[in-house]
Structures are given as structure tokens and as C-alpha cells.
Amino acid sequence: MRTFEELIAEAESVSVDGWDFSWLAGRASEERPSWGYQRLLAERLGTATAALDIQTGGGEVLAGAVRLGGGPSTLVATEAWPPNLAAATRLLHPLGAVVVADPDEPPLPFADGAFDLVTSRHPVRAWWSEIARVLRPGGTYFAQHVGPASVFELVEYFLGPQPEARESRRPEAEAAEARAAGLEVVDLRSERLRMEFRDIGAVVYFLRKVVWMVPGFTVDAYRDRLRELDARIRAEGPFVAHSARFLIEAHK
């Protein structure tokens, strides 16, 4: 078995650009929601005429959906983080999509009623009034969001109890915001899903990539807690957490 220092050094050196988690294969796992977001996204893209994917990350999910079901004649994606912008551009341009740099804050850089489909997988925040504005009458917002207290077993291991943060991202609250923006919520489903981290390198990689989990995370700042967690995983087996996901579909 590799030492703590070897695992840490490896996880610190690997690139975390894009939104591909394949580096974690065999080292960490997460159950997938039963509804199959990418498959459902592919179905909707196949019947759309103009679609926008907000906060597309590295474009991996959108690209996979286009390959499954085809894409509309107008396909646009937005992203804020420069490394993800570059990755999404390389991946999505050959599929006919335009990738637009956007700070993930209002306003969206598009005209009113520009799209009949707006999508997003795990947006940091859904700006409902902007989503409603860029949708055509009869258009659809279809997305998978992160739910409340997602992976908080890991978050609170490093940060301690987070009672206020546990109350955010509730599906019912998001649905209420969508309705307030003039949308009709036609589907709302949520699940909690088992995650396992099988070595300390997987934990470091995950926290480097999903930077909002433990803001300002660095190995140096949390080395003692990482060493304790490494010993725990070696003695007891994988560190178990639970992600929260909800599917939401709303019509204008």
C-alpha cells in the first residue's frame, strides 16, 4: 500500500481541469440518480430547435447527450471558469455548439425568448428570472441540481457543523422561486446517493476539483485532518458520504 505522502503528492499534482471524474475510477464511487439525467437530456435536445446549457463545466454531459440524441440547429453553452471554457470549447465545437464565457450572474447574454430549451447540470445557482426571460413561451427548463447537505459528511469533517448551510438548496424552495419567476413546475424528484472514498488521494482530488465544498482547501491547511482521515480509511474502510440530487422541469 502506498504511503500517505505518496497518495497526497499524486492527488496534488494531477490536473483538475474540466468536469471529468474518471481519475477517481476504483478510488471513489457515487451512485447515480434513478432517472438518468443524460438520457432524458438527450431526448429533449433531440426535439428542441434552440437550446442553452448553463454552467456547462467542461461540456462532458452536454456532449454525451448530443451524441445520444442529436442536437438542435442552435446549441449554446455558457461557462465561467477559464480552464472549463477551454475544455468545453474543444469538446463541443465539433458537435456544432457555441461556448460563451459568462460570469454565472445576471444577466444572461441573450435576448428575451431566445431558446425553447434551457438546461443545466449542477448549477451553482439558478437565476430563475433570467431563465424565464430567455425562454420562449411554451419553452422548458430541464435540469439536475445539487440538493441540500450534499456530501456534508465530508464537508463537516473538515469544517465542523454547518447548520445554516444544511438548509440551503432545498428542492421545494427552488420550485417556489421558479414559480415566482412565472414558470410552471411539472416535475420535481429528489434522491440521496451513497458515495465512497477509498483512499486519501481521492478525497484530496475531489476537494481540489469541487472547490466550493471546503472553500480555500489546501493540503497544507488541512494536513493533520487529512492524516487522521487516512488512518481511519486504512483501519475501517471507505469513508462514506451521501450526495443529494434533484431533477426539476419547469415550463414557461
GROMACS .gro file of C-alpha atoms in nm:
model
  252
    1MET     CA    1   0.000   0.000   0.000
    2ARG     CA    2   0.121   0.349  -0.083
    3THR     CA    3   0.202   0.587   0.199
    4PHE     CA    4   0.001   0.890   0.300
    5GLU     CA    5   0.264   1.121   0.150
    6GLU     CA    6   0.268   0.932  -0.181
    7LEU     CA    7  -0.109   0.947  -0.216
    8ILE     CA    8  -0.117   1.316  -0.126
    9ALA     CA    9   0.161   1.407  -0.371
   10GLU     CA   10  -0.014   1.225  -0.655
   11ALA     CA   11  -0.352   1.387  -0.587
   12GLU     CA   12  -0.195   1.734  -0.563
   13SER     CA   13  -0.014   1.701  -0.895
   14VAL     CA   14  -0.294   1.575  -1.121
   15SER     CA   15  -0.493   1.826  -1.330
   16VAL     CA   16  -0.846   1.910  -1.212
   17ASP     CA   17  -0.950   2.098  -1.528
   18GLY     CA   18  -1.284   2.011  -1.684
   19TRP     CA   19  -1.563   1.811  -1.522
   20ASP     CA   20  -1.441   1.459  -1.589
   21PHE     CA   21  -1.404   1.247  -1.275
   22SER     CA   22  -1.253   0.940  -1.442
   23TRP     CA   23  -0.932   0.979  -1.238
   24LEU     CA   24  -1.133   0.853  -0.941
   25ALA     CA   25  -1.217   0.519  -1.104
   26GLY     CA   26  -1.152   0.245  -0.848
   27ARG     CA   27  -1.072   0.505  -0.580
   28ALA     CA   28  -1.413   0.665  -0.522
   29SER     CA   29  -1.768   0.599  -0.633
   30GLU     CA   30  -2.108   0.768  -0.634
   31GLU     CA   31  -2.447   0.618  -0.704
   32ARG     CA   32  -2.634   0.776  -0.994
   33PRO     CA   33  -2.991   0.909  -0.968
   34SER     CA   34  -3.251   0.663  -1.089
   35TRP     CA   35  -3.396   0.900  -1.351
   36GLY     CA   36  -3.086   0.906  -1.577
   37TYR     CA   37  -3.036   1.277  -1.643
   38GLN     CA   38  -2.814   1.248  -1.952
   39ARG     CA   39  -3.058   1.014  -2.127
   40LEU     CA   40  -3.353   1.245  -2.053
   41LEU     CA   41  -3.147   1.544  -2.163
   42ALA     CA   42  -3.071   1.370  -2.493
   43GLU     CA   43  -3.442   1.318  -2.555
   44ARG     CA   44  -3.518   1.686  -2.500
   45LEU     CA   45  -3.228   1.810  -2.711
   46GLY     CA   46  -3.345   1.587  -2.993
   47THR     CA   47  -3.675   1.774  -3.020
   48ALA     CA   48  -3.552   2.130  -2.946
   49THR     CA   49  -3.484   2.399  -3.206
   50ALA     CA   50  -3.267   2.629  -2.991
   51ALA     CA   51  -3.111   2.516  -2.663
   52LEU     CA   52  -2.892   2.673  -2.396
   53ASP     CA   53  -2.690   2.477  -2.141
   54ILE     CA   54  -2.599   2.696  -1.843
   55GLN     CA   55  -2.277   2.640  -1.645
   56THR     CA   56  -2.176   2.355  -1.872
   57GLY     CA   57  -1.847   2.279  -1.693
   58GLY     CA   58  -1.617   2.104  -1.939
   59GLY     CA   59  -1.914   2.020  -2.161
   60GLU     CA   60  -1.891   1.647  -2.094
   61VAL     CA   61  -2.256   1.588  -2.001
   62LEU     CA   62  -2.392   1.802  -2.283
   63ALA     CA   63  -2.162   1.638  -2.538
   64GLY     CA   64  -2.269   1.292  -2.426
   65ALA     CA   65  -2.635   1.387  -2.456
   66VAL     CA   66  -2.587   1.529  -2.806
   67ARG     CA   67  -2.415   1.209  -2.915
   68LEU     CA   68  -2.706   1.007  -2.774
   69GLY     CA   69  -2.994   1.204  -2.919
   70GLY     CA   70  -2.867   1.466  -3.159
   71GLY     CA   71  -2.882   1.839  -3.107
   72PRO     CA   72  -3.089   2.137  -3.219
   73SER     CA   73  -2.983   2.367  -3.500
   74THR     CA   74  -2.890   2.630  -3.240
   75LEU     CA   75  -2.695   2.499  -2.941
   76VAL     CA   76  -2.518   2.729  -2.695
   77ALA     CA   77  -2.340   2.663  -2.366
   78THR     CA   78  -2.215   2.906  -2.102
   79GLU     CA   79  -1.930   2.864  -1.855
   80ALA     CA   80  -1.735   3.093  -1.622
   81TRP     CA   81  -1.413   2.912  -1.525
   82PRO     CA   82  -1.138   2.962  -1.792
   83PRO     CA   83  -0.999   2.604  -1.783
   84ASN     CA   84  -1.351   2.467  -1.826
   85LEU     CA   85  -1.420   2.717  -2.106
   86ALA     CA   86  -1.124   2.583  -2.300
   87ALA     CA   87  -1.220   2.220  -2.237
   88ALA     CA   88  -1.585   2.279  -2.332
   89THR     CA   89  -1.486   2.461  -2.649
   90ARG     CA   90  -1.264   2.174  -2.762
   91LEU     CA   91  -1.536   1.919  -2.689
   92LEU     CA   92  -1.849   2.099  -2.805
   93HIS     CA   93  -1.741   2.292  -3.114
   94PRO     CA   94  -1.713   1.975  -3.327
   95LEU     CA   95  -2.074   1.900  -3.226
   96GLY     CA   96  -2.196   2.237  -3.352
   97ALA     CA   97  -2.224   2.414  -3.016
   98VAL     CA   98  -2.101   2.765  -2.938
   99VAL     CA   99  -1.945   2.814  -2.594
  100VAL     CA  100  -1.988   3.159  -2.439
  101ALA     CA  101  -1.788   3.300  -2.147
  102ASP     CA  102  -2.036   3.412  -1.881
  103PRO     CA  103  -1.979   3.502  -1.513
  104ASP     CA  104  -2.278   3.293  -1.392
  105GLU     CA  105  -2.455   3.608  -1.274
  106PRO     CA  106  -2.742   3.803  -1.432
  107PRO     CA  107  -2.799   3.899  -1.698
  108LEU     CA  108  -2.756   3.607  -1.935
  109PRO     CA  109  -2.603   3.744  -2.260
  110PHE     CA  110  -2.902   3.651  -2.475
  111ALA     CA  111  -3.220   3.818  -2.597
  112ASP     CA  112  -3.564   3.759  -2.448
  113GLY     CA  113  -3.724   3.439  -2.574
  114ALA     CA  114  -3.407   3.315  -2.747
  115PHE     CA  115  -3.444   2.947  -2.654
  116ASP     CA  116  -3.713   2.683  -2.636
  117LEU     CA  117  -3.496   2.468  -2.404
  118VAL     CA  118  -3.266   2.576  -2.120
  119THR     CA  119  -3.075   2.309  -1.930
  120SER     CA  120  -2.815   2.278  -1.658
  121ARG     CA  121  -2.649   2.003  -1.458
  122HIS     CA  122  -2.546   2.107  -1.108
  123PRO     CA  123  -2.558   2.485  -1.145
  124VAL     CA  124  -2.401   2.678  -0.860
  125ARG     CA  125  -2.718   2.887  -0.857
  126ALA     CA  126  -3.025   2.903  -1.079
  127TRP     CA  127  -3.116   3.264  -1.166
  128TRP     CA  128  -3.483   3.195  -1.224
  129SER     CA  129  -3.588   3.533  -1.360
  130GLU     CA  130  -3.314   3.512  -1.624
  131ILE     CA  131  -3.406   3.155  -1.714
  132ALA     CA  132  -3.768   3.261  -1.760
  133ARG     CA  133  -3.665   3.567  -1.963
  134VAL     CA  134  -3.459   3.378  -2.223
  135LEU     CA  135  -3.720   3.102  -2.263
  136ARG     CA  136  -3.982   3.130  -2.535
  137PRO     CA  137  -4.347   3.091  -2.433
  138GLY     CA  138  -4.402   2.717  -2.405
  139GLY     CA  139  -4.030   2.659  -2.352
  140THR     CA  140  -3.879   2.424  -2.095
  141TYR     CA  141  -3.617   2.443  -1.822
  142PHE     CA  142  -3.481   2.094  -1.754
  143ALA     CA  143  -3.204   2.039  -1.504
  144GLN     CA  144  -3.044   1.830  -1.232
  145HIS     CA  145  -2.950   2.035  -0.928
  146VAL     CA  146  -2.744   1.962  -0.620
  147GLY     CA  147  -2.973   1.916  -0.322
  148PRO     CA  148  -2.939   2.005   0.048
  149ALA     CA  149  -2.644   1.895   0.263
  150SER     CA  150  -2.476   1.719  -0.027
  151VAL     CA  151  -2.157   1.534   0.077
  152PHE     CA  152  -2.183   1.708   0.414
  153GLU     CA  153  -2.025   1.413   0.595
  154LEU     CA  154  -1.703   1.520   0.423
  155VAL     CA  155  -1.767   1.896   0.445
  156GLU     CA  156  -1.834   1.883   0.819
  157TYR     CA  157  -1.537   1.653   0.881
  158PHE     CA  158  -1.316   1.946   0.777
  159LEU     CA  159  -1.528   2.248   0.871
  160GLY     CA  160  -1.733   2.129   1.167
  161PRO     CA  161  -2.114   2.158   1.192
  162GLN     CA  162  -2.277   2.376   0.923
  163PRO     CA  163  -2.641   2.407   1.038
  164GLU     CA  164  -2.730   2.707   0.820
  165ALA     CA  165  -2.569   2.565   0.506
  166ARG     CA  166  -2.760   2.241   0.559
  167GLU     CA  167  -3.086   2.431   0.497
  168SER     CA  168  -2.992   2.566   0.153
  169ARG     CA  169  -3.062   2.410  -0.188
  170ARG     CA  170  -3.394   2.257  -0.087
  171PRO     CA  171  -3.599   2.140  -0.388
  172GLU     CA  172  -3.922   2.291  -0.258
  173ALA     CA  173  -3.758   2.632  -0.217
  174GLU     CA  174  -3.611   2.619  -0.570
  175ALA     CA  175  -3.950   2.521  -0.710
  176ALA     CA  176  -4.110   2.816  -0.530
  177GLU     CA  177  -3.853   3.051  -0.685
  178ALA     CA  178  -3.924   2.907  -1.030
  179ARG     CA  179  -4.298   2.966  -0.984
  180ALA     CA  180  -4.234   3.320  -0.862
  181ALA     CA  181  -4.046   3.383  -1.189
  182GLY     CA  182  -4.353   3.276  -1.387
  183LEU     CA  183  -4.267   2.913  -1.458
  184GLU     CA  184  -4.487   2.609  -1.403
  185VAL     CA  185  -4.302   2.326  -1.227
  186VAL     CA  186  -4.418   1.999  -1.384
  187ASP     CA  187  -4.164   1.756  -1.233
  188LEU     CA  188  -3.965   1.758  -0.910
  189ARG     CA  189  -3.783   1.448  -0.779
  190SER     CA  190  -3.502   1.412  -0.528
  191GLU     CA  191  -3.268   1.136  -0.408
  192ARG     CA  192  -2.976   1.089  -0.170
  193LEU     CA  193  -2.697   0.874  -0.311
  194ARG     CA  194  -2.414   0.681  -0.147
  195MET     CA  195  -2.056   0.792  -0.208
  196GLU     CA  196  -1.738   0.611  -0.105
  197PHE     CA  197  -1.383   0.749  -0.084
  198ARG     CA  198  -1.140   0.458  -0.074
  199ASP     CA  199  -0.813   0.643  -0.023
  200ILE     CA  200  -0.700   0.986   0.092
  201GLY     CA  201  -0.585   1.080  -0.257
  202ALA     CA  202  -0.944   1.053  -0.377
  203VAL     CA  203  -1.053   1.295  -0.104
  204VAL     CA  204  -0.784   1.548  -0.196
  205TYR     CA  205  -0.863   1.527  -0.567
  206PHE     CA  206  -1.237   1.571  -0.501
  207LEU     CA  207  -1.187   1.876  -0.280
  208ARG     CA  208  -0.944   2.035  -0.528
  209LYS     CA  209  -1.196   1.988  -0.809
  210VAL     CA  210  -1.522   2.073  -0.629
  211VAL     CA  211  -1.380   2.389  -0.475
  212TRP     CA  212  -1.699   2.510  -0.303
  213MET     CA  213  -1.717   2.205  -0.074
  214VAL     CA  214  -1.438   2.323   0.156
  215PRO     CA  215  -1.363   2.680   0.045
  216GLY     CA  216  -0.992   2.757   0.035
  217PHE     CA  217  -0.898   2.391   0.073
  218THR     CA  218  -0.527   2.314   0.055
  219VAL     CA  219  -0.335   2.011   0.173
  220ASP     CA  220  -0.112   2.228   0.391
  221ALA     CA  221  -0.408   2.389   0.566
  222TYR     CA  222  -0.572   2.053   0.646
  223ARG     CA  223  -0.277   1.815   0.662
  224ASP     CA  224  -0.348   1.700   1.019
  225ARG     CA  225  -0.714   1.624   0.944
  226LEU     CA  226  -0.614   1.451   0.620
  227ARG     CA  227  -0.365   1.235   0.806
  228GLU     CA  228  -0.632   1.138   1.060
  229LEU     CA  229  -0.877   1.054   0.781
  230ASP     CA  230  -0.613   0.849   0.601
  231ALA     CA  231  -0.562   0.641   0.915
  232ARG     CA  232  -0.939   0.599   0.953
  233ILE     CA  233  -0.981   0.477   0.593
  234ARG     CA  234  -0.693   0.230   0.632
  235ALA     CA  235  -0.841   0.093   0.955
  236GLU     CA  236  -1.216   0.099   0.881
  237GLY     CA  237  -1.255   0.102   0.503
  238PRO     CA  238  -1.402   0.365   0.271
  239PHE     CA  239  -1.522   0.698   0.402
  240VAL     CA  240  -1.896   0.708   0.327
  241ALA     CA  241  -2.087   1.023   0.238
  242HIS     CA  242  -2.413   1.096   0.057
  243SER     CA  243  -2.474   1.331  -0.232
  244ALA     CA  244  -2.812   1.498  -0.282
  245ARG     CA  245  -2.962   1.547  -0.627
  246PHE     CA  246  -3.296   1.668  -0.756
  247LEU     CA  247  -3.449   1.677  -1.101
  248ILE     CA  248  -3.659   1.977  -1.192
  249GLU     CA  249  -3.859   2.052  -1.505
  250ALA     CA  250  -4.047   2.377  -1.550
  251HIS     CA  251  -4.243   2.522  -1.842
  252LYS     CA  252  -4.299   2.882  -1.940
   0.00000   0.00000   0.00000
